[in-house]
PDB file of C-alpha atoms and ligand atoms in Angstrom:
ATOM      1  CA  MET G 239     117.476  85.773  78.812  1.00 41.00           C
ATOM      2  CA  ALA G 240     116.005  88.361  81.188  1.00 53.00           C
ATOM      3  CA  LYS G 241     117.987  91.585  81.202  1.00 53.00           C
ATOM      4  CA  HIS G 242     118.039  91.679  84.998  1.00 62.00           C
ATOM      5  CA  GLN G 243     119.922  88.408  85.530  1.00 66.00           C
ATOM      6  CA  GLY G 244     122.661  88.930  88.084  1.00 70.00           C
ATOM      7  CA  VAL G 245     121.298  92.234  89.417  1.00 78.00           C
ATOM      8  CA  SER G 246     121.682  92.391  93.187  1.00 85.00           C
ATOM      9  CA  LEU G 247     118.643  91.730  95.355  1.00 86.00           C
ATOM     10  CA  SER G 248     119.162  95.070  97.101  1.00 87.00           C
ATOM     11  CA  VAL G 249     118.540  96.864  93.777  1.00 89.00           C
ATOM     12  CA  ILE G 250     115.516  94.645  93.028  1.00 91.00           C
ATOM     13  CA  LYS G 251     114.111  95.429  96.482  1.00 91.00           C
ATOM     14  CA  ARG G 252     114.171  99.149  95.653  1.00 92.00           C
ATOM     15  CA  LEU G 253     112.205  98.725  92.406  1.00 94.00           C
ATOM     16  CA  PRO G 254     108.718  98.502  93.971  1.00 96.00           C
ATOM     17  CA  ARG G 255     109.326 101.892  95.554  1.00 95.00           C
ATOM     18  CA  TYR G 256     110.304 103.398  92.164  1.00 95.00           C
ATOM     19  CA  TYR G 257     107.226 101.774  90.666  1.00 96.00           C
ATOM     20  CA  ARG G 258     104.989 103.297  93.349  1.00 96.00           C
ATOM     21  CA  PHE G 259     106.433 106.803  93.005  1.00 96.00           C
ATOM     22  CA  LEU G 260     106.225 106.684  89.202  1.00 96.00           C
ATOM     23  CA  GLY G 261     102.573 105.598  89.484  1.00 97.00           C
ATOM     24  CA  ASP G 262     101.883 108.628  91.695  1.00 97.00           C
ATOM     25  CA  LEU G 263     103.572 110.895  89.138  1.00 97.00           C
ATOM     26  CA  LEU G 264     101.451 109.478  86.322  1.00 97.00           C
ATOM     27  CA  LYS G 265      98.310 110.147  88.368  1.00 97.00           C
ATOM     28  CA  LYS G 266      99.447 113.792  88.526  1.00 97.00           C
ATOM     29  CA  ASP G 267      99.948 113.793  84.737  1.00 97.00           C
ATOM     30  CA  VAL G 268     103.730 114.123  85.009  1.00 96.00           C
ATOM     31  CA  THR G 269     105.087 112.583  81.811  1.00 94.00           C
ATOM     32  CA  ARG G 270     108.800 113.123  82.206  1.00 94.00           C
ATOM     33  CA  ILE G 271     111.227 113.579  85.090  1.00 93.00           C
ATOM     34  CA  SER G 272     114.961 114.059  85.561  1.00 91.00           C
ATOM     35  CA  SER G 273     116.966 111.820  87.874  1.00 89.00           C
ATOM     36  CA  ARG G 274     117.579 114.895  90.057  1.00 91.00           C
ATOM     37  CA  GLU G 275     113.853 115.595  90.456  1.00 94.00           C
ATOM     38  CA  LEU G 276     113.050 111.928  91.064  1.00 93.00           C
ATOM     39  CA  ALA G 277     115.873 111.789  93.618  1.00 94.00           C
ATOM     40  CA  GLN G 278     114.466 114.801  95.472  1.00 94.00           C
ATOM     41  CA  LEU G 279     111.017 113.252  95.554  1.00 94.00           C
ATOM     42  CA  MET G 280     112.270 109.890  96.795  1.00 94.00           C
ATOM     43  CA  GLN G 281     114.938 111.274  99.127  1.00 93.00           C
ATOM     44  CA  LEU G 282     117.691 109.441  97.279  1.00 92.00           C
ATOM     45  CA  THR G 283     120.661 110.810  95.370  1.00 93.00           C
ATOM     46  CA  ALA G 284     120.488 111.261  91.601  1.00 90.00           C
ATOM     47  CA  SER G 285     123.554 109.051  91.223  1.00 91.00           C
ATOM     48  CA  GLN G 286     121.894 106.263  93.223  1.00 90.00           C
ATOM     49  CA  ILE G 287     118.914 106.395  90.853  1.00 90.00           C
ATOM     50  CA  ARG G 288     121.114 106.391  87.745  1.00 88.00           C
ATOM     51  CA  GLN G 289     123.151 103.517  89.178  1.00 88.00           C
ATOM     52  CA  ASP G 290     120.031 101.464  90.000  1.00 89.00           C
ATOM     53  CA  LEU G 291     118.365 101.976  86.646  1.00 85.00           C
ATOM     54  CA  ASN G 292     121.589 101.455  84.687  1.00 82.00           C
ATOM     55  CA  CYS G 293     121.580  97.867  85.991  1.00 78.00           C
ATOM     56  CA  PHE G 294     118.800  97.243  83.478  1.00 73.00           C
ATOM     57  CA  GLY G 295     120.391  99.020  80.560  1.00 68.00           C
ATOM     58  CA  GLY G 296     119.416 102.559  81.623  1.00 64.00           C
ATOM     59  CA  PHE G 297     116.152 104.122  80.578  1.00 71.00           C
ATOM     60  CA  GLY G 298     117.049 107.805  80.742  1.00 69.00           C
ATOM     61  CA  GLN G 299     118.203 110.039  77.962  1.00 72.00           C
ATOM     62  CA  GLN G 300     120.820 112.745  78.430  1.00 72.00           C
ATOM     63  CA  GLY G 301     119.070 116.114  78.701  1.00 74.00           C
ATOM     64  CA  TYR G 302     115.589 114.568  78.653  1.00 79.00           C
ATOM     65  CA  GLY G 303     115.400 112.536  81.845  1.00 85.00           C
ATOM     66  CA  TYR G 304     113.006 109.643  82.102  1.00 90.00           C
ATOM     67  CA  ASN G 305     109.714 109.065  80.371  1.00 91.00           C
ATOM     68  CA  VAL G 306     107.574 108.253  83.424  1.00 93.00           C
ATOM     69  CA  ALA G 307     105.152 105.831  81.731  1.00 94.00           C
ATOM     70  CA  ASP G 308     107.928 103.945  79.874  1.00 91.00           C
ATOM     71  CA  LEU G 309     110.086 103.658  82.976  1.00 92.00           C
ATOM     72  CA  ARG G 310     107.162 102.431  85.081  1.00 94.00           C
ATOM     73  CA  ARG G 311     106.238  99.883  82.408  1.00 93.00           C
ATOM     74  CA  GLU G 312     109.852  98.623  82.223  1.00 91.00           C
ATOM     75  CA  ILE G 313     110.103  98.292  85.998  1.00 92.00           C
ATOM     76  CA  GLY G 314     106.732  96.515  86.075  1.00 94.00           C
ATOM     77  CA  SER G 315     107.977  94.084  83.461  1.00 92.00           C
ATOM     78  CA  ILE G 316     111.242  93.465  85.349  1.00 91.00           C
ATOM     79  CA  LEU G 317     109.202  92.746  88.486  1.00 94.00           C
ATOM     80  CA  GLY G 318     106.912  90.468  86.452  1.00 93.00           C
ATOM     81  CA  LEU G 319     103.782  92.256  87.608  1.00 95.00           C
ATOM     82  CA  ASP G 320     101.683  91.004  84.711  1.00 89.00           C
ATOM     83  CA  ARG G 321     102.209  87.336  85.523  1.00 92.00           C
ATOM     84  CA  ASN G 322      99.226  86.502  87.774  1.00 94.00           C
ATOM     85  CA  ILE G 323     100.939  83.680  89.633  1.00 97.00           C
ATOM     86  CA  PRO G 324      98.232  81.416  91.118  1.00 98.00           C
ATOM     87  CA  THR G 325      98.522  81.746  94.885  1.00 98.00           C
ATOM     88  CA  ILE G 326      96.808  80.295  97.936  1.00 98.00           C
ATOM     89  CA  LEU G 327      96.579  81.613 101.494  1.00 98.00           C
ATOM     90  CA  ILE G 328      96.676  79.287 104.491  1.00 98.00           C
ATOM     91  CA  GLY G 329      95.290  80.462 107.822  1.00 98.00           C
ATOM     92  CA  VAL G 330      92.307  82.804 107.464  1.00 98.00           C
ATOM     93  CA  GLY G 331      92.501  84.284 110.961  1.00 98.00           C
ATOM     94  CA  ASN G 332      92.991  87.941 111.862  1.00 98.00           C
ATOM     95  CA  LEU G 333      96.112  88.424 109.760  1.00 98.00           C
ATOM     96  CA  GLY G 334      95.195  86.133 106.846  1.00 98.00           C
ATOM     97  CA  ARG G 335      91.778  87.704 106.481  1.00 98.00           C
ATOM     98  CA  THR G 336      93.254  91.216 106.466  1.00 98.00           C
ATOM     99  CA  ILE G 337      95.822  90.270 103.836  1.00 98.00           C
ATOM    100  CA  ALA G 338      93.244  88.492 101.689  1.00 98.00           C
ATOM    101  CA  ARG G 339      90.903  91.481 101.850  1.00 98.00           C
ATOM    102  CA  HIS G 340      93.313  94.350 101.434  1.00 97.00           C
ATOM    103  CA  MET G 341      96.270  93.300  99.288  1.00 97.00           C
ATOM    104  CA  ASP G 342      96.169  94.245  95.630  1.00 95.00           C
ATOM    105  CA  PHE G 343      97.393  90.864  94.390  1.00 96.00           C
ATOM    106  CA  GLU G 344      96.578  91.467  90.744  1.00 94.00           C
ATOM    107  CA  SER G 345      98.727  94.616  90.544  1.00 94.00           C
ATOM    108  CA  SER G 346     101.591  92.809  92.249  1.00 95.00           C
ATOM    109  CA  GLY G 347     101.845  89.863  89.859  1.00 96.00           C
ATOM    110  CA  PHE G 348      99.693  87.367  91.765  1.00 98.00           C
ATOM    111  CA  GLN G 349      96.213  85.927  91.647  1.00 97.00           C
ATOM    112  CA  LEU G 350      94.647  84.694  94.858  1.00 98.00           C
ATOM    113  CA  VAL G 351      92.894  81.452  93.904  1.00 98.00           C
ATOM    114  CA  GLY G 352      92.226  79.700  97.218  1.00 98.00           C
ATOM    115  CA  LEU G 353      91.881  80.211 100.973  1.00 98.00           C
ATOM    116  CA  PHE G 354      92.379  77.399 103.501  1.00 98.00           C
ATOM    117  CA  ASP G 355      91.899  76.926 107.224  1.00 98.00           C
ATOM    118  CA  ASN G 356      91.358  74.011 109.601  1.00 98.00           C
ATOM    119  CA  ASN G 357      88.839  75.709 111.878  1.00 98.00           C
ATOM    120  CA  PRO G 358      85.273  74.508 111.148  1.00 98.00           C
ATOM    121  CA  SER G 359      83.855  77.927 112.070  1.00 98.00           C
ATOM    122  CA  VAL G 360      86.086  79.610 109.456  1.00 98.00           C
ATOM    123  CA  ILE G 361      85.671  76.995 106.703  1.00 98.00           C
ATOM    124  CA  GLY G 362      82.822  77.965 104.363  1.00 98.00           C
ATOM    125  CA  GLN G 363      83.093  81.707 105.056  1.00 98.00           C
ATOM    126  CA  SER G 364      83.458  84.012 102.078  1.00 98.00           C
ATOM    127  CA  VAL G 365      86.422  86.376 101.987  1.00 98.00           C
ATOM    128  CA  ARG G 366      87.177  88.473  98.885  1.00 95.00           C
ATOM    129  CA  GLY G 367      84.688  86.424  96.926  1.00 96.00           C
ATOM    130  CA  LEU G 368      86.471  83.144  97.740  1.00 98.00           C
ATOM    131  CA  THR G 369      85.039  80.464  99.991  1.00 98.00           C
ATOM    132  CA  VAL G 370      87.451  79.277 102.693  1.00 98.00           C
ATOM    133  CA  SER G 371      88.168  75.566 102.106  1.00 98.00           C
ATOM    134  CA  ASP G 372      89.123  72.892 104.580  1.00 98.00           C
ATOM    135  CA  VAL G 373      92.900  72.468 104.567  1.00 98.00           C
ATOM    136  CA  ALA G 374      92.169  68.732 104.223  1.00 98.00           C
ATOM    137  CA  GLN G 375      91.201  69.493 100.613  1.00 98.00           C
ATOM    138  CA  LEU G 376      94.587  70.975  99.782  1.00 98.00           C
ATOM    139  CA  ASP G 377      95.843  67.987  97.750  1.00 97.00           C
ATOM    140  CA  GLU G 378      92.795  67.879  95.546  1.00 98.00           C
ATOM    141  CA  PHE G 379      92.843  71.655  95.040  1.00 98.00           C
ATOM    142  CA  CYS G 380      96.557  71.810  94.211  1.00 98.00           C
ATOM    143  CA  HIS G 381      96.298  69.001  91.684  1.00 97.00           C
ATOM    144  CA  ALA G 382      93.478  70.850  89.937  1.00 97.00           C
ATOM    145  CA  ARG G 383      94.726  74.476  90.152  1.00 97.00           C
ATOM    146  CA  GLN G 384      98.502  74.030  90.542  1.00 97.00           C
ATOM    147  CA  PRO G 385      99.242  77.085  92.703  1.00 98.00           C
ATOM    148  CA  LYS G 386     102.892  78.088  92.631  1.00 98.00           C
ATOM    149  CA  ALA G 387     102.930  80.369  95.674  1.00 98.00           C
ATOM    150  CA  ALA G 388     101.481  80.235  99.170  1.00 98.00           C
ATOM    151  CA  ILE G 389     100.935  82.863 101.837  1.00 98.00           C
ATOM    152  CA  LEU G 390     101.438  81.416 105.307  1.00 98.00           C
ATOM    153  CA  CYS G 391      99.367  83.123 108.013  1.00 98.00           C
ATOM    154  CA  ILE G 392      99.303  80.148 110.354  1.00 98.00           C
ATOM    155  CA  PRO G 393     100.903  79.720 113.782  1.00 98.00           C
ATOM    156  CA  ARG G 394     104.611  78.910 113.766  1.00 97.00           C
ATOM    157  CA  GLU G 395     104.043  75.468 115.338  1.00 97.00           C
ATOM    158  CA  VAL G 396     102.144  74.172 112.313  1.00 98.00           C
ATOM    159  CA  ALA G 397     104.119  75.982 109.624  1.00 97.00           C
ATOM    160  CA  ARG G 398     106.751  73.307 109.044  1.00 96.00           C
ATOM    161  CA  ALA G 399     104.284  70.485 108.437  1.00 97.00           C
ATOM    162  CA  THR G 400     102.115  72.737 106.262  1.00 97.00           C
ATOM    163  CA  ALA G 401     105.104  73.877 104.200  1.00 97.00           C
ATOM    164  CA  GLU G 402     106.252  70.285 103.720  1.00 97.00           C
ATOM    165  CA  ARG G 403     102.843  69.358 102.389  1.00 97.00           C
ATOM    166  CA  LEU G 404     102.672  72.373 100.092  1.00 98.00           C
ATOM    167  CA  ILE G 405     106.146  71.703  98.699  1.00 97.00           C
ATOM    168  CA  SER G 406     105.160  68.105  97.936  1.00 97.00           C
ATOM    169  CA  LEU G 407     102.199  69.564  96.015  1.00 97.00           C
ATOM    170  CA  GLY G 408     104.416  71.752  93.828  1.00 97.00           C
ATOM    171  CA  VAL G 409     104.348  75.059  95.723  1.00 98.00           C
ATOM    172  CA  THR G 410     107.808  76.609  95.468  1.00 96.00           C
ATOM    173  CA  SER G 411     107.367  80.202  96.639  1.00 97.00           C
ATOM    174  CA  PHE G 412     106.231  81.486  99.990  1.00 98.00           C
ATOM    175  CA  TRP G 413     105.160  84.812 101.389  1.00 98.00           C
ATOM    176  CA  ASN G 414     105.786  83.805 104.932  1.00 98.00           C
ATOM    177  CA  PHE G 415     104.263  85.577 107.941  1.00 98.00           C
ATOM    178  CA  SER G 416     104.510  82.587 110.250  1.00 97.00           C
ATOM    179  CA  HIS G 417     107.840  83.438 111.974  1.00 95.00           C
ATOM    180  CA  TYR G 418     109.070  79.928 111.073  1.00 96.00           C
ATOM    181  CA  ASP G 419     112.286  79.923 109.020  1.00 94.00           C
ATOM    182  CA  LEU G 420     111.401  77.717 106.032  1.00 93.00           C
ATOM    183  CA  LEU G 421     114.902  77.787 104.620  1.00 91.00           C
ATOM    184  CA  LEU G 422     116.292  76.001 107.681  1.00 89.00           C
ATOM    185  CA  ASP G 423     114.557  72.802 106.570  1.00 91.00           C
ATOM    186  CA  PHE G 424     113.915  73.129 102.847  1.00 92.00           C
ATOM    187  CA  GLU G 425     116.234  74.026  99.974  1.00 92.00           C
ATOM    188  CA  GLY G 426     115.535  75.632  96.640  1.00 92.00           C
ATOM    189  CA  LEU G 427     112.514  77.657  97.702  1.00 96.00           C
ATOM    190  CA  ILE G 428     111.830  81.306  97.023  1.00 96.00           C
ATOM    191  CA  VAL G 429     110.839  82.829 100.337  1.00 96.00           C
ATOM    192  CA  GLU G 430     109.940  86.346 101.409  1.00 96.00           C
ATOM    193  CA  ASN G 431     109.710  86.428 105.178  1.00 96.00           C
ATOM    194  CA  VAL G 432     107.677  89.252 106.643  1.00 97.00           C
ATOM    195  CA  HIS G 433     108.165  90.310 110.244  1.00 97.00           C
ATOM    196  CA  LEU G 434     106.180  93.465 110.952  1.00 97.00           C
ATOM    197  CA  GLY G 435     107.791  93.483 114.391  1.00 97.00           C
ATOM    198  CA  ASP G 436     111.194  94.191 112.812  1.00 96.00           C
ATOM    199  CA  SER G 437     109.872  97.388 111.306  1.00 95.00           C
ATOM    200  CA  LEU G 438     108.318  98.373 114.647  1.00 97.00           C
ATOM    201  CA  MET G 439     111.619  97.766 116.464  1.00 97.00           C
ATOM    202  CA  THR G 440     113.402  99.903 113.880  1.00 96.00           C
ATOM    203  CA  LEU G 441     110.890 102.673 114.592  1.00 96.00           C
ATOM    204  CA  SER G 442     111.597 102.249 118.304  1.00 96.00           C
ATOM    205  CA  TYR G 443     115.331 102.578 117.656  1.00 96.00           C
ATOM    206  CA  ARG G 444     114.864 105.701 115.572  1.00 94.00           C
ATOM    207  CA  ILE G 445     112.636 107.356 118.191  1.00 95.00           C
ATOM    208  CA  HIS G 446     115.162 106.445 120.868  1.00 93.00           C
ATOM    209  CA  ALA G 447     118.111 107.643 118.764  1.00 91.00           C
ATOM    210  CA  GLY G 448     116.241 110.888 117.979  1.00 84.00           C
ATOM    211  CA  GLU G 449     115.612 111.494 121.696  1.00 81.00           C
ATOM    212  CA  GLN G 450     119.267 110.804 122.494  1.00 79.00           C
ATOM    213  CA  ALA G 451     120.408 113.240 119.797  1.00 77.00           C
ATOM    214  CA  LYS G 452     118.083 115.915 121.252  1.00 76.00           C
ATOM    215  CA  GLU G 453     119.352 115.232 124.779  1.00 77.00           C
ATOM    216  CA  ASN G 454     122.971 115.385 123.602  1.00 77.00           C
ATOM    217  CA  SER G 455     122.397 118.712 121.848  1.00 73.00           C
ATOM    218  CA  ILE G 456     120.686 120.156 124.985  1.00 68.00           C
ATOM    219  CA  GLN G 457     123.623 118.995 127.115  1.00 67.00           C
ATOM    220  CA  SER G 458     126.191 120.450 124.747  1.00 61.00           C
ATOM    221  CA  ASN G 459     124.389 123.855 124.560  1.00 56.00           C
TER     222      ASN G 459
HETATM  223  P1  NAI P 712      94.768  83.795 114.248  1.00 52.41           P
HETATM  224  O1  NAI P 712      94.740  82.800 115.360  1.00 52.41           O
HETATM  225  O2  NAI P 712      93.721  84.842 114.185  1.00 52.41           O
HETATM  226  O3  NAI P 712      94.758  83.019 112.839  1.00 52.41           O
HETATM  227  C1  NAI P 712      95.433  81.830 112.582  1.00 52.41           C
HETATM  228  C2  NAI P 712      94.544  80.999 111.660  1.00 52.41           C
HETATM  229  O4  NAI P 712      95.274  79.843 111.258  1.00 52.41           O
HETATM  230  C3  NAI P 712      93.271  80.522 112.347  1.00 52.41           C
HETATM  231  O5  NAI P 712      92.140  80.816 111.569  1.00 52.41           O
HETATM  232  C4  NAI P 712      93.483  79.025 112.513  1.00 52.41           C
HETATM  233  O6  NAI P 712      92.280  78.293 112.474  1.00 52.41           O
HETATM  234  C5  NAI P 712      94.378  78.737 111.326  1.00 52.41           C
HETATM  235  N1  NAI P 712      95.180  77.508 111.456  1.00 52.41           N
HETATM  236  C6  NAI P 712      95.820  77.041 112.543  1.00 52.41           C
HETATM  237  N2  NAI P 712      96.434  75.878 112.257  1.00 52.41           N
HETATM  238  C7  NAI P 712      96.178  75.623 110.947  1.00 52.41           C
HETATM  239  C8  NAI P 712      96.544  74.582 110.067  1.00 52.41           C
HETATM  240  N3  NAI P 712      97.324  73.567 110.472  1.00 52.41           N
HETATM  241  N4  NAI P 712      96.106  74.621 108.800  1.00 52.41           N
HETATM  242  C9  NAI P 712      95.329  75.647 108.375  1.00 52.41           C
HETATM  243  N5  NAI P 712      94.939  76.660 109.171  1.00 52.41           N
HETATM  244  C10 NAI P 712      95.368  76.667 110.439  1.00 52.41           C
HETATM  245  O7  NAI P 712      96.223  84.424 114.294  1.00 52.41           O
HETATM  246  P2  NAI P 712      96.729  85.723 113.510  1.00 52.41           P
HETATM  247  O8  NAI P 712      96.670  86.866 114.414  1.00 52.41           O
HETATM  248  O9  NAI P 712      96.043  85.799 112.211  1.00 52.41           O
HETATM  249  O10 NAI P 712      98.251  85.355 113.288  1.00 52.41           O
HETATM  250  C11 NAI P 712      98.647  84.263 112.499  1.00 52.41           C
HETATM  251  C12 NAI P 712     100.128  84.009 112.619  1.00 52.41           C
HETATM  252  O11 NAI P 712     100.840  85.098 112.059  1.00 52.41           O
HETATM  253  C13 NAI P 712     100.589  83.908 114.072  1.00 52.41           C
HETATM  254  O12 NAI P 712     101.492  82.846 114.171  1.00 52.41           O
HETATM  255  C14 NAI P 712     101.269  85.221 114.367  1.00 52.41           C
HETATM  256  O13 NAI P 712     102.341  85.083 115.264  1.00 52.41           O
HETATM  257  C15 NAI P 712     101.777  85.599 113.007  1.00 52.41           C
HETATM  258  N6  NAI P 712     101.889  87.036 112.796  1.00 52.41           N
HETATM  259  C16 NAI P 712     102.947  87.434 112.054  1.00 52.41           C
HETATM  260  C17 NAI P 712     103.147  88.756 111.763  1.00 52.41           C
HETATM  261  C18 NAI P 712     104.318  89.122 110.939  1.00 52.41           C
HETATM  262  O14 NAI P 712     104.634  90.288 110.804  1.00 52.41           O
HETATM  263  N7  NAI P 712     104.995  88.166 110.368  1.00 52.41           N
HETATM  264  C19 NAI P 712     102.235  89.802 112.243  1.00 52.41           C
HETATM  265  C20 NAI P 712     101.121  89.263 112.978  1.00 52.41           C
HETATM  266  C21 NAI P 712     100.969  87.921 113.245  1.00 52.41           C
END
């Protein structure tokens, strides 16, 4: 039984950030760190860090802090980063091509094994050492390679039909950029929806809120 069963998704979502910061520390030859120092670095509170890491049995030792390499290894194992889940990407346009080229799949627990598109001018191109296949060959490919995850970089209008086909071929997890809500129509999937626009709107809010705060302080002076 995995030791992280029942841990809230909000804690799990913070783990990649811990993993990243601990990796940076290792690169700087830092071997051990207290929760207070890690909190300062990550702009969290020490108690938040202790609370998060205690969910997995706690890795720190009183008076010693955390061993950076051990903690990073534990978090990597909780996140399953050594699993190399066979993954395909559908839609090798502007976004799909960028993701295929620039994401470090191997360090994130995935292995990109196939690229698919329906545009004849894209099919046959080589991206990240993989040749883009015709989406018509999906069935054959999935039977042979059994990918478990798919990255959807296709237009919203075709996402439902594509997802239906992928699910029938045994794909159960989706990294979904298509703006189509898979979970409205299909149950039992593992889906991470990505909307870069949400992050941009949050930035807009924060700029706006910052301007308002400045204006308010000028008015009250
Ligand atoms: P694009 O038009 O450059 O690429 C789309 C690719 O999908 C094309 O190569 C096209 O031939 C292919 N395609 C279309 N129908 C297909 C099908 N049935 N099967 C296989 N391949 C198919 O568009 P871009 O800029 O790459 O964007 C892709 C999608 O991602 C768009 O729907 C866009 O709205 C969305 N998007 C989402 C973002 C997010 O944060 N979630 C950010 C940017 C874009």
